[in-house]
Coordinates of N, CA, C and O in Angstrom, one line a residue:
M873 N 0.9 -1.2 0.0 CA 0.0 0.0 0.0 C 0.9 1.2 0.0 O 1.8 1.3 0.8
S874 N 0.6 2.2 -0.9 CA 1.5 3.3 -1.0 C 1.1 4.4 0.1 O 0.0 4.3 0.7
K875 N 2.0 5.3 0.3 CA 1.8 6.3 1.3 C 0.6 7.2 1.0 O -0.2 7.6 1.8
T876 N 0.4 7.5 -0.3 CA -0.7 8.3 -0.7 C -2.0 7.6 -0.5 O -3.0 8.2 -0.1
A877 N -2.1 6.3 -0.7 CA -3.3 5.5 -0.4 C -3.6 5.6 1.1 O -4.8 5.7 1.4
I878 N -2.6 5.5 1.9 CA -2.9 5.5 3.4 C -3.4 6.9 3.7 O -4.4 7.0 4.5
L879 N -2.8 8.0 3.2 CA -3.3 9.3 3.5 C -4.7 9.5 3.0 O -5.6 10.2 3.6
K880 N -5.0 9.0 1.8 CA -6.4 9.1 1.2 C -7.4 8.4 2.1 O -8.5 8.9 2.3
E881 N -7.0 7.2 2.5 CA -7.9 6.4 3.4 C -8.1 7.1 4.7 O -9.3 7.2 5.2
L882 N -7.1 7.7 5.3 CA -7.2 8.4 6.6 C -8.1 9.6 6.4 O -9.0 9.9 7.2
W883 N -7.9 10.4 5.3 CA -8.7 11.6 5.0 C -10.2 11.2 4.8 O -11.1 11.8 5.3
G884 N -10.4 10.1 4.1 CA -11.8 9.6 3.9 C -12.4 9.2 5.2 O -13.6 9.5 5.4
F885 N -11.7 8.6 6.1 CA -12.2 8.2 7.4 C -12.6 9.5 8.2 O -13.7 9.5 8.8
L886 N -11.7 10.5 8.2 CA -11.9 11.7 9.0 C -13.1 12.4 8.4 O -13.9 13.0 9.1
K887 N -13.3 12.4 7.1 CA -14.4 13.1 6.4 C -15.7 12.4 6.7 O -16.7 13.1 7.0
V888 N -15.8 11.1 6.6 CA -17.0 10.4 6.7 C -17.5 10.4 8.2 O -18.7 10.6 8.5
R889 N -16.5 10.2 9.1 CA -16.9 10.2 10.5 C -17.0 11.5 11.2 O -17.2 11.6 12.4
K890 N -16.7 12.6 10.4 CA -16.7 14.0 11.0 C -15.7 14.1 12.2 O -16.0 14.7 13.2
R891 N -14.5 13.6 12.0 CA -13.5 13.6 13.1 C -12.4 14.6 12.7 O -11.2 14.2 12.8
F892 N -12.7 15.7 12.2 CA -11.7 16.7 11.8 C -10.8 17.2 12.9 O -9.7 17.6 12.7
W893 N -11.3 17.0 14.1 CA -10.5 17.4 15.3 C -9.2 16.5 15.5 O -8.3 16.9 16.2
L894 N -9.2 15.3 14.9 CA -8.1 14.5 15.0 C -6.9 14.9 14.1 O -5.8 14.5 14.3
A895 N -7.2 15.7 13.0 CA -6.2 16.1 12.1 C -5.0 16.8 12.8 O -3.8 16.5 12.5
P896 N -5.3 17.9 13.6 CA -4.2 18.5 14.2 C -3.4 17.6 15.2 O -2.1 17.8 15.3
I897 N -4.0 16.7 15.8 CA -3.3 15.8 16.7 C -2.4 14.9 15.9 O -1.2 14.7 16.3
I898 N -2.8 14.4 14.8 CA -2.0 13.5 13.9 C -0.8 14.3 13.4 O 0.3 13.8 13.4
I899 N -1.1 15.6 13.0 CA 0.0 16.4 12.4 C 1.1 16.7 13.5 O 2.3 16.6 13.2
I900 N 0.7 17.0 14.7 CA 1.6 17.3 15.7 C 2.4 16.0 16.1 O 3.7 16.1 16.3
L901 N 1.8 14.9 16.1 CA 2.5 13.6 16.4 C 3.5 13.3 15.3 O 4.6 12.8 15.6
V902 N 3.2 13.5 14.1 CA 4.1 13.3 13.0 C 5.3 14.2 13.0 O 6.4 13.8 12.9
L903 N 5.0 15.5 13.3 CA 6.1 16.5 13.4 C 7.0 16.2 14.6 O 8.3 16.3 14.4
L904 N 6.5 15.8 15.7 CA 7.3 15.4 16.8 C 8.2 14.2 16.6 O 9.3 14.1 17.0
S905 N 7.6 13.2 15.9 CA 8.4 12.0 15.5 C 9.5 12.3 14.6 O 10.6 11.8 14.7
F906 N 9.3 13.2 13.6 CA 10.4 13.6 12.7 C 11.4 14.3 13.5 O 12.6 14.1 13.2
L907 N 11.1 15.2 14.4 CA 12.0 15.9 15.2 C 12.9 14.9 16.0 O 14.1 15.1 16.1
V908 N 12.3 14.0 16.6 CA 13.1 13.0 17.4 C 14.0 12.1 16.5 O 15.1 11.9 16.9
I909 N 13.5 11.7 15.4 CA 14.3 10.9 14.5 C 15.5 11.7 14.0 O 16.6 11.2 13.9
F910 N 15.3 12.9 13.5 CA 16.4 13.7 12.9 C 17.3 14.2 14.0 O 18.5 14.5 13.7
A911 N 16.9 14.4 15.2 CA 17.7 14.9 16.3 C 18.7 13.9 16.9 O 19.6 14.2 17.5
Q912 N 18.4 12.6 16.6 CA 19.2 11.6 17.2 C 20.6 11.6 16.6 O 21.6 11.3 17.3
S913 N 20.8 12.0 15.4 CA 22.1 11.9 14.7 C 22.7 13.3 14.6 O 23.7 13.4 13.8
S914 N 22.3 14.2 15.3 CA 22.9 15.6 15.2 C 23.4 16.0 16.6 O 23.2 15.4 17.6
A915 N 24.1 17.1 16.6 CA 24.7 17.7 17.8 C 23.6 18.4 18.6 O 23.9 18.8 19.7
V916 N 22.4 18.6 18.1 CA 21.4 19.3 18.7 C 20.6 18.3 19.7 O 19.8 18.8 20.5
A917 N 20.9 17.1 19.6 CA 20.1 16.1 20.4 C 20.0 16.4 21.9 O 18.9 16.3 22.5
P918 N 21.1 16.7 22.6 CA 20.9 17.0 24.0 C 20.0 18.2 24.3 O 19.3 18.2 25.3
F919 N 19.9 19.1 23.4 CA 19.0 20.3 23.6 C 17.6 19.9 23.3 O 16.7 20.5 24.0
I920 N 17.4 19.1 22.4 CA 16.0 18.7 22.0 C 15.4 17.8 23.1 O 14.3 18.0 23.5
Y921 N 16.2 16.9 23.7 CA 15.7 16.0 24.7 C 15.4 16.7 26.0 O 14.6 16.2 26.8
T922 N 16.0 17.9 26.3 CA 15.6 18.6 27.5 C 14.2 19.2 27.4 O 13.6 19.6 28.4
L923 N 13.7 19.4 26.2 CA 12.3 19.9 26.0 C 11.3 18.9 26.4 O 10.2 19.3 26.9
F924 N 11.6 17.6 26.4 CA 10.7 16.6 26.7 C 10.9 16.1 28.1 O 10.3 15.4 28.7

């Protein structure tokens, strides 16, 4: 299954079930996960982990 198919299915679920309030939560979780993944291999890691 491609990434676009997953996003389309998720958007369809949110649209049909009227769960638009979940979209910001999902976006924040994805952004935080990217921050943690990319911060592991950089010199900024000790400063990022103090935020959590």
